[in-house]
Coordinates of C-alpha atoms and ligand atoms in Angstrom, one line a residue:
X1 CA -12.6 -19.7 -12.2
X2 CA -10.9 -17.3 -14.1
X3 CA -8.7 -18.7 -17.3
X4 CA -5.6 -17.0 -15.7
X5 CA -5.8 -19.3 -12.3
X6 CA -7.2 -22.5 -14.7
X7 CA -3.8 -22.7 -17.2
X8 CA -1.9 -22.6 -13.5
X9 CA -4.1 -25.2 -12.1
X10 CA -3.5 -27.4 -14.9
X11 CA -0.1 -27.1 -15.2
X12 CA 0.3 -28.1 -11.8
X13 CA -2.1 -31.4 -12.2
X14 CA 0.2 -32.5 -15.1
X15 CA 3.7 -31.9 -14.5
X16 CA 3.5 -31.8 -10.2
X17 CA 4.9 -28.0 -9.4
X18 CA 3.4 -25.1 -10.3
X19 CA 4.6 -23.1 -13.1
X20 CA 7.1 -20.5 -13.5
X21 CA 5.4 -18.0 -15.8
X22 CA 1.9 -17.1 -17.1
X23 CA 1.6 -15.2 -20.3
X24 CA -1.7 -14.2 -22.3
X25 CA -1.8 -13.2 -25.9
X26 CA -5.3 -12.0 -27.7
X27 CA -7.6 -12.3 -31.0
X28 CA -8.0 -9.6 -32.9
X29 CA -11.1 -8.1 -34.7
X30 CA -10.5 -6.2 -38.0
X31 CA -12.7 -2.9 -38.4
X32 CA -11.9 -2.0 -41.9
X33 CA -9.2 -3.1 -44.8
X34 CA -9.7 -6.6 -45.4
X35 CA -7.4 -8.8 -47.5
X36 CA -5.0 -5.3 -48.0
X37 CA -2.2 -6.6 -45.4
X38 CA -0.7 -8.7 -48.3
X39 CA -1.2 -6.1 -51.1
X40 CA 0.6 -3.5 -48.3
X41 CA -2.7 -1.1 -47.6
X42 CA -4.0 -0.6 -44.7
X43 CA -5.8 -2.3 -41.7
X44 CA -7.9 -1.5 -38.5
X45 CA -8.2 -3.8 -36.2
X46 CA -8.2 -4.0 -32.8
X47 CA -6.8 -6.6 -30.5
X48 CA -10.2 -7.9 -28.5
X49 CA -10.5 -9.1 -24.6
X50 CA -10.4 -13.0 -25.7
X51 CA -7.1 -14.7 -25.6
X52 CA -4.9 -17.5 -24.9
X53 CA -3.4 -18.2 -22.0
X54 CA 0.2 -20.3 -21.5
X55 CA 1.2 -21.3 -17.9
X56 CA 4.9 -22.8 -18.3
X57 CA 8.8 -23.9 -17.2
X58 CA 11.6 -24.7 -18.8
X59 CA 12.3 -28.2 -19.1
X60 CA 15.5 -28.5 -18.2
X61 CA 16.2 -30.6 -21.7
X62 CA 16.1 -29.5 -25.5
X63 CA 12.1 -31.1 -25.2
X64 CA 9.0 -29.2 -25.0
X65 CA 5.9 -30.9 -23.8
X66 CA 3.0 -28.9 -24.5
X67 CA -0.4 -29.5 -23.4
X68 CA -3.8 -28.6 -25.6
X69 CA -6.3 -28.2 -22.8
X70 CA -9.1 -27.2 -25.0
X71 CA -8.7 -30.7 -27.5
X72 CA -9.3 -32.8 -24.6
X73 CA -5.7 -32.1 -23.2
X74 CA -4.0 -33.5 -26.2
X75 CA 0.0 -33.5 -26.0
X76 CA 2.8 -32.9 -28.3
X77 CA 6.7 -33.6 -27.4
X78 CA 8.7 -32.7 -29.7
X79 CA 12.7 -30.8 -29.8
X80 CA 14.8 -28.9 -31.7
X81 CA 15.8 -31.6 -33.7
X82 CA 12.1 -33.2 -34.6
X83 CA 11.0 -29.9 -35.8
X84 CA 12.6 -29.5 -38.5
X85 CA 10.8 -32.3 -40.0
X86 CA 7.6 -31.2 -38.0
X87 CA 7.7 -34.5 -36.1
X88 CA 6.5 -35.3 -32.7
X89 CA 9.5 -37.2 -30.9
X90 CA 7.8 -40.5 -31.3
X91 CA 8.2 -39.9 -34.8
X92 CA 4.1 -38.9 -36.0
X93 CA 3.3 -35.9 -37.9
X94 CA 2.7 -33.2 -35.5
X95 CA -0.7 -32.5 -35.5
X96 CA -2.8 -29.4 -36.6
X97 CA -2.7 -27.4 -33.7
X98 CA 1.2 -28.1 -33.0
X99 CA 2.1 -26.6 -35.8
X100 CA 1.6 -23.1 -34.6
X101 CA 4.0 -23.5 -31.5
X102 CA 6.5 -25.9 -32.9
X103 CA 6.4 -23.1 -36.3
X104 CA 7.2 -20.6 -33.7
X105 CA 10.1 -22.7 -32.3
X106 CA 11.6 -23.3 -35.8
X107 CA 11.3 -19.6 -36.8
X108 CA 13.1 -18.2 -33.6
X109 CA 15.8 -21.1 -34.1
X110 CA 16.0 -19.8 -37.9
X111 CA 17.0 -16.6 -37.1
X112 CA 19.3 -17.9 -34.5
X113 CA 17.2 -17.0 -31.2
X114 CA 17.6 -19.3 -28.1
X115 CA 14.6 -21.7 -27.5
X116 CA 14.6 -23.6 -24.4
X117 CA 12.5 -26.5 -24.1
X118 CA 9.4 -25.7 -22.2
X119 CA 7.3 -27.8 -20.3
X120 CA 3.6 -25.7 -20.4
X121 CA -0.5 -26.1 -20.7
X122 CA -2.4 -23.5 -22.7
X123 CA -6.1 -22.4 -23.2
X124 CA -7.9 -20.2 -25.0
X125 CA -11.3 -17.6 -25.0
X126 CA -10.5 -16.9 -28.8
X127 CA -13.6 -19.2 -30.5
X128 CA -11.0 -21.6 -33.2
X129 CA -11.7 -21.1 -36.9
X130 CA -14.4 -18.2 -36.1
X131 CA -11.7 -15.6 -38.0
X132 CA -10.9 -13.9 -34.9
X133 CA -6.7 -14.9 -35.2
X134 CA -6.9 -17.8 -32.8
X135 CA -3.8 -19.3 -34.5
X136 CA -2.1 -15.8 -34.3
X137 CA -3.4 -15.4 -31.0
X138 CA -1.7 -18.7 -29.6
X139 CA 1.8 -17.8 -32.0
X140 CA 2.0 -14.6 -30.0
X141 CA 1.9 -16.5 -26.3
X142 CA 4.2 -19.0 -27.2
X143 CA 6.5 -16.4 -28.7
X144 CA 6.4 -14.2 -25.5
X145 CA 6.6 -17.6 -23.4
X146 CA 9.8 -18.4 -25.9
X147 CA 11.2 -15.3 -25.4
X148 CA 10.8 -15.6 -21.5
X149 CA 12.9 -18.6 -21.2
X150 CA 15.9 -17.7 -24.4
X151 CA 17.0 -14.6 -22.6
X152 CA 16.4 -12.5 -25.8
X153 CA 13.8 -9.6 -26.4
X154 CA 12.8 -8.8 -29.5
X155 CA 10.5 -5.6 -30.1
X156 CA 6.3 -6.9 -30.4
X157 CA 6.5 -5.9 -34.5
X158 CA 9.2 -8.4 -34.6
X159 CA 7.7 -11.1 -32.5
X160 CA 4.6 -10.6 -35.2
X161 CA 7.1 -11.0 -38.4
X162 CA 8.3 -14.2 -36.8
X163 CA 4.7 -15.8 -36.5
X164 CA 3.9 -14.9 -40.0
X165 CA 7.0 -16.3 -41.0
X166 CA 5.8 -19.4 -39.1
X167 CA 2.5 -19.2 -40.7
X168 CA 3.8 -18.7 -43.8
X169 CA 6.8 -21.1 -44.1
X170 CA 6.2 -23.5 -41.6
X171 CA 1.9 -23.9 -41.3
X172 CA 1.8 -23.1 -44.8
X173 CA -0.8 -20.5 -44.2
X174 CA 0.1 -17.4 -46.9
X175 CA -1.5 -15.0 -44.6
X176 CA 0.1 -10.9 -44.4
X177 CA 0.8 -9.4 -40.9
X178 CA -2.1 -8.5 -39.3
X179 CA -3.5 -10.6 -37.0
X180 CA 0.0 -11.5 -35.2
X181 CA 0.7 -7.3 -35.4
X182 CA -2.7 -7.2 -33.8
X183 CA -2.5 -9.7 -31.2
X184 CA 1.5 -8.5 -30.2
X185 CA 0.9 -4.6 -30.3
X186 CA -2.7 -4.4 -29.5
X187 CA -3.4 -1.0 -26.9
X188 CA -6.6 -1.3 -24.1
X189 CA -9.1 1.0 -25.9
X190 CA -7.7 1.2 -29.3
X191 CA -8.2 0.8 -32.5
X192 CA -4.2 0.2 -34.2
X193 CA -3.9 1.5 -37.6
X194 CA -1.3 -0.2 -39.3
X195 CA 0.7 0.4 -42.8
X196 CA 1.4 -3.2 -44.0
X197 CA 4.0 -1.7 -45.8
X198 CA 6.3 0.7 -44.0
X199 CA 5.2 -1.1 -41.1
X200 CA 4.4 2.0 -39.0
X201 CA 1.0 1.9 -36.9
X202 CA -0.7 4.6 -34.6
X203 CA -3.5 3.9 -32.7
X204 CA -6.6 5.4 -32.7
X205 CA -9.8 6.4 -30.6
X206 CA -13.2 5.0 -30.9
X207 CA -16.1 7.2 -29.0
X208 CA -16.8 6.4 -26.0
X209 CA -20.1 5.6 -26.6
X210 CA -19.5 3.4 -29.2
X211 CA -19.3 -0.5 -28.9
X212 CA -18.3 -3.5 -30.8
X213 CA -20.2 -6.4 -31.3
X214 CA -18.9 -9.4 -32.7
X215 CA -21.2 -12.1 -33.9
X216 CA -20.4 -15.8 -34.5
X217 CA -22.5 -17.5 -37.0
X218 CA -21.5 -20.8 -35.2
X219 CA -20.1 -21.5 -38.6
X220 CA -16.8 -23.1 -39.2
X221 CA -15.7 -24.3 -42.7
X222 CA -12.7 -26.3 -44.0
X223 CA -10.2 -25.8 -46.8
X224 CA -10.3 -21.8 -45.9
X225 CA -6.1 -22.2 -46.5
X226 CA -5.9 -23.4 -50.0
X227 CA -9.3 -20.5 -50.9
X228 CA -7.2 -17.6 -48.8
X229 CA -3.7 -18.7 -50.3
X230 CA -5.8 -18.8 -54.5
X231 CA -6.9 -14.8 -53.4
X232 CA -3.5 -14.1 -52.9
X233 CA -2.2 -15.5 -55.8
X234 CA -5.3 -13.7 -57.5
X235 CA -4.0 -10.3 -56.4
X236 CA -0.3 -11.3 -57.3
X237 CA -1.4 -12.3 -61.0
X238 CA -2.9 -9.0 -60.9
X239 CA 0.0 -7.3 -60.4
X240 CA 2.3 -9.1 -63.0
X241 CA -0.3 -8.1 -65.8
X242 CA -0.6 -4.2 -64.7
X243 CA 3.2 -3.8 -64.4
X244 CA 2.7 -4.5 -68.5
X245 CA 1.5 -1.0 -68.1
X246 CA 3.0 0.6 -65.1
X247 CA 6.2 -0.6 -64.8
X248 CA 7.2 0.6 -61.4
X249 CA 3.9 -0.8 -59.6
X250 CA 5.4 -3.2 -56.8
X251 CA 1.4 -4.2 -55.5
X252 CA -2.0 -3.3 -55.6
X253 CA -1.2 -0.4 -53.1
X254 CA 0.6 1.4 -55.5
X255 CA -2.8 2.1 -58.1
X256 CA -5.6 4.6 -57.9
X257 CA -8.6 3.4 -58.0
X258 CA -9.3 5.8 -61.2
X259 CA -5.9 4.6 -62.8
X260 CA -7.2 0.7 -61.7
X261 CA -10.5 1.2 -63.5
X262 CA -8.5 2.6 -66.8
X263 CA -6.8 -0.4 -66.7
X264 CA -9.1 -3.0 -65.4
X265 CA -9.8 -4.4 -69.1
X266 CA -6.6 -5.9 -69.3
X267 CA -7.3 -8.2 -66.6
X268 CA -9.5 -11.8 -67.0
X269 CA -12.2 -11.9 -65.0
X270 CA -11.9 -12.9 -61.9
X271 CA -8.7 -11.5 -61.4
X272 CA -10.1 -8.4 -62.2
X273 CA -12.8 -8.5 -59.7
X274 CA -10.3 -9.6 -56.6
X275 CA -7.9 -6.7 -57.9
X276 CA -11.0 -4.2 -58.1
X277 CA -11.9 -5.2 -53.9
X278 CA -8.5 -4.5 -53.0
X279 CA -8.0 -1.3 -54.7
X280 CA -11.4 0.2 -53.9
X281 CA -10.6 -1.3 -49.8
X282 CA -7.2 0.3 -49.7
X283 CA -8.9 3.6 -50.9
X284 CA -11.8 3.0 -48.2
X285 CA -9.8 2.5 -45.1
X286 CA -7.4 6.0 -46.4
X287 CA -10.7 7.7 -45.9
X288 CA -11.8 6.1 -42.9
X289 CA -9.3 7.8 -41.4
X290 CA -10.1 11.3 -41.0
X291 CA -13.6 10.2 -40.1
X292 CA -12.7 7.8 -37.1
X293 CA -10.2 11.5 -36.2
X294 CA -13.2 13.5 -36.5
X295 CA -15.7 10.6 -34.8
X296 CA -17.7 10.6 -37.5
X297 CA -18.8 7.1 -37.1
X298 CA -22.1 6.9 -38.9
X299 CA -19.9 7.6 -42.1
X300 CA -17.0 5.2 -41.0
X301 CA -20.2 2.5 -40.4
X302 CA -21.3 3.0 -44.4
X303 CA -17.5 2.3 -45.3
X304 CA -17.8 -1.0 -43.0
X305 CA -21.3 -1.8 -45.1
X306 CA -19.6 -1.2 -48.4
X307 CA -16.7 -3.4 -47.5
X308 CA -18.8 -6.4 -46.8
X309 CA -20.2 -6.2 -49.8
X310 CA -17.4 -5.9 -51.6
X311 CA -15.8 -9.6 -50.0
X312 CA -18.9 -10.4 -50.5
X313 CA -19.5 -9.4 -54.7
X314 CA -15.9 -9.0 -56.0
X315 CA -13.9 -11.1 -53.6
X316 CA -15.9 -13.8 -52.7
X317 CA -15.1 -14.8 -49.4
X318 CA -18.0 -14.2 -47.8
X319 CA -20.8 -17.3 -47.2
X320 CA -24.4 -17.8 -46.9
X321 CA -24.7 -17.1 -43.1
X322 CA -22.2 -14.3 -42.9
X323 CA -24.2 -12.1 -45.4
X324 CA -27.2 -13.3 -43.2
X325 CA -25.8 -11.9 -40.3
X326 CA -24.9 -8.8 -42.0
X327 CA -27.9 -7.9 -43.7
X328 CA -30.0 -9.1 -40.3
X329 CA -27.9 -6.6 -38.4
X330 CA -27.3 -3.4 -40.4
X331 CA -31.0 -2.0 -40.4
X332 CA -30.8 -2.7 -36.7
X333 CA -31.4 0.5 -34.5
X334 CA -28.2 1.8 -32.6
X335 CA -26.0 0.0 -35.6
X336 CA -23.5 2.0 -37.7
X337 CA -22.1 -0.7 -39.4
X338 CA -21.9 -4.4 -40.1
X339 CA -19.8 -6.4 -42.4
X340 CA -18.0 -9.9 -41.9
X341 CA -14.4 -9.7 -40.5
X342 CA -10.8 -11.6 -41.3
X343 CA -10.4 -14.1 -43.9
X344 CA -13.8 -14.8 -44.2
X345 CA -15.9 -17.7 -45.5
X346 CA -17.4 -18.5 -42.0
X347 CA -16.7 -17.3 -38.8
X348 CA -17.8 -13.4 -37.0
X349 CA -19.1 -10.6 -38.2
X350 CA -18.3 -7.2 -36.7
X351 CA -20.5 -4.2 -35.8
X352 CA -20.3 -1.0 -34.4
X353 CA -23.4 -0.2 -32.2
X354 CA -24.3 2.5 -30.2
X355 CA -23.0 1.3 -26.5
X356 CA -26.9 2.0 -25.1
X357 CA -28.5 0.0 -27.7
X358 CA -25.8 -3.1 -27.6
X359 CA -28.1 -5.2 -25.0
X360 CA -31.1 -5.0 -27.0
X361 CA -29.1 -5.5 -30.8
X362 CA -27.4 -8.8 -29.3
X363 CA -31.3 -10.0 -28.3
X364 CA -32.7 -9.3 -31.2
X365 CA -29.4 -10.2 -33.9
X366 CA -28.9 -13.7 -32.1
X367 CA -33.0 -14.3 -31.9
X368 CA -33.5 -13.2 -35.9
X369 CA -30.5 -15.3 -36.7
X370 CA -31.6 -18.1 -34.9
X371 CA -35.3 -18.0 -36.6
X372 CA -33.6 -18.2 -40.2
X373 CA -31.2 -20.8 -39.4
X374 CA -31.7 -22.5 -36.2
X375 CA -28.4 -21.7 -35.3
X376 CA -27.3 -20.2 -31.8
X377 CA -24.8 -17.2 -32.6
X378 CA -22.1 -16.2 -30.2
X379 CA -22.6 -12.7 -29.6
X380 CA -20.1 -10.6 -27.4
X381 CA -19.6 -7.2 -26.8
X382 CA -16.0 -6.7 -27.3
X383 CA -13.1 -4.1 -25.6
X384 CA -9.5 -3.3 -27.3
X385 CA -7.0 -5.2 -25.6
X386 CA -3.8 -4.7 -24.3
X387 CA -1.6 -6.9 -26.8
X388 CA 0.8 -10.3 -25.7
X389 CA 2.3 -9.8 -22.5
X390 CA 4.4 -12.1 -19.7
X391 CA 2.0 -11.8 -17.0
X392 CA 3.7 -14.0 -14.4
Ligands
GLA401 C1 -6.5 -13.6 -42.4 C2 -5.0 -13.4 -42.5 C3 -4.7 -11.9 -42.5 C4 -5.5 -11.1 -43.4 C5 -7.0 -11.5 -43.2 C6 -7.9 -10.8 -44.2 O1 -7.0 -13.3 -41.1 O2 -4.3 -14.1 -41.5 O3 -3.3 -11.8 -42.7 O4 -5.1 -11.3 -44.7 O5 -7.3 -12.9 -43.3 O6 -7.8 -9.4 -44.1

């Protein structure tokens, strides 16, 4: 059954009618400029054919009764009121996953949109911690099924500001604006190339015969907030000591990489190496430009190589089984590129692979990988997705 008839099924099991609306939002995968969003470079990712999936009603009442059918149908009730304090109405701590919809709900209310208690059920194809924006991805539904129900519209860049603002004020999560700009203006086919800072994104063609393949180490790990929020603060502390020098520098976006490595000394260690990634990454994804334009993708693939080791050597988020998977994949026939994608520490890697040769690089990726670690990988050949949408 598909996931789209499933949500509606289940909603009708647990609340006796069948629902009023049906909306999807997806994942993302990011192609190039990782851990820029926040320093306001530039990303590439692409919204991917996993997503969650939200079948819901009003409630009638200022309670929302929301249904995790992938953590053994787990509820959480909680209204406009309970929020605030990111209570459940019976007076717990909302749990984990709650956060992201009840953040969502607190955020719209913030900036004085309408939310109508809901009564819904949602599940979701985006694999949870695997760094493929399942937390953005289930924001982004529960945004569009908010904005269903309060008789506002807000434009998809907007819905995307209000999750990060969620993420960031409510989850606690310091992350920049990709992933929920990925999963709300994703385009079937394309990559989206986005300007954290102005905010303006195009979109932008991959060949034809050109495929990505992400690949799950099976890997999850825990305390990736606190490790993703220290980065940031890295490339912040980086900032406050260059403006000693170049006083109109607002973020790491705003230094050559020559200037950067004139300056570099000035910088402690470690600061210096997270500053040096994010300067070098924004410079690699302005010239990955021109060669996606001109389909140059065994170039583009080198720039992906380079980037992985870069999280890998200078910004450390990369991890023992991510640079496996790499280093297993890159020298694979039919593969341009390979390099671990989104936060980081465990999760996917992504790779672009020749569309002919993607049968025989899953088989032999997932059976090397498995010899080394006796781990079974996830591997799926992905498409661009259209981005959150009502679908019912
Ligand atoms: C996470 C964050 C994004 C971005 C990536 C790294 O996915 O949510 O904002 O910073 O990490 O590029």
């Amino acid at each position: 059954m598909d996931i789209f008839q499933f949500v509606i099924d289940q909603y009708e099991k647990r609340f006796g009618i069948k629902p009023d609306h049906v909306a999807r939002a997806p994942g993302r995968v990011n192609l190039l400029g990782e851990h820029v969003d926040y320093n306001d470079g530039l990303v590439l990712p692409a919204a991917i054919n996993l997503a969650t999936w939200i079948a819901f009603s009003p409630s009638g009442t200022d309670t929302s009764t929301l249904v995790a059918l992938d953590l053994e149908k787990e509820e959480s009730v909680f209204d406009s009121k309970t929020i605030q304090t990111k209570t459940s109405v019976d007076g717990h701590m909302l749990t984990d996953w709650a956060k992201y919809p009840a953040g969502m709900a607190w955020t719209l209310l913030e900036h004085g949109l309408a939310v109508k208690g809901m009564n819904a059920v949602f599940s979701s194809k985006v694999p949870r911690g695997a760094s493929l924006s399942s937390s953005a991805s289930v924001e982004m539904t529960f945004g569009i099924a908010w904005q269903a129900l309060g008789g506002w519209s807000i434009s998809p860049m907007q819905l995307a500001l209000t999750g990060q603002w969620a993420e960031n004020k409510y989850v606690g999560m310091n992350c920049g604006i990709m992933d929920q700009f990925s999963s709300a203006c994703g385009e079937k086919d394309r990559l989206l190339l986005l300007d954290c800072r102005s905010l303006e994104y195009r979109t932008l063609p991959l060949p034809e015969d050109v495929a990505i393949v992400i690949a799950d180490t099976s890997v999850r790990r825990t305390l990736v907030t606190s490790a993703y929020n220290k980065r940031r603060e890295s490339c912040e502390d980086a900032v406050i000591l260059l403006k000693k020098k170049l006083p109109n520098l607002k973020s790491l976006r705003d230094i050559s990489v020559e200037e950067f490595n004139k300056l570099s000394s000035i910088l402690p260690e470690e600061t210096r190496m997270r500053a040096q990634h994010v300067v070098n990454e924004i410079e690699r994804t302005s010239c990955a430009i021109p060669l996606l334009e001109a389909g140059d993708i065994n170039a583009f693939g080198e720039l992906m190589n380079e980037c992985h080791a870069s999280l890998r050597d200078l910004f450390g988020v990369s991890g023992t089984e991510l640079d496996l998977m790499a280093r297993l994949a890159q020298p694979l026939p039919g593969c341009y590129g390979a390099r671990q994608t989104g936060g980081g520490f465990a999760g996917c890697t992504v790779n672009l692979v020749k569309k002919e040769a993607t049968q025989e690089f899953s088989k032999r990726l997932s059976s090397l990988y498995e010899a080394q670690t006796g781990l079974h990988p996830e591997v799926y050949v992905c498409q661009a997705s259209q981005g959150a949408e009502l679908v019912k």
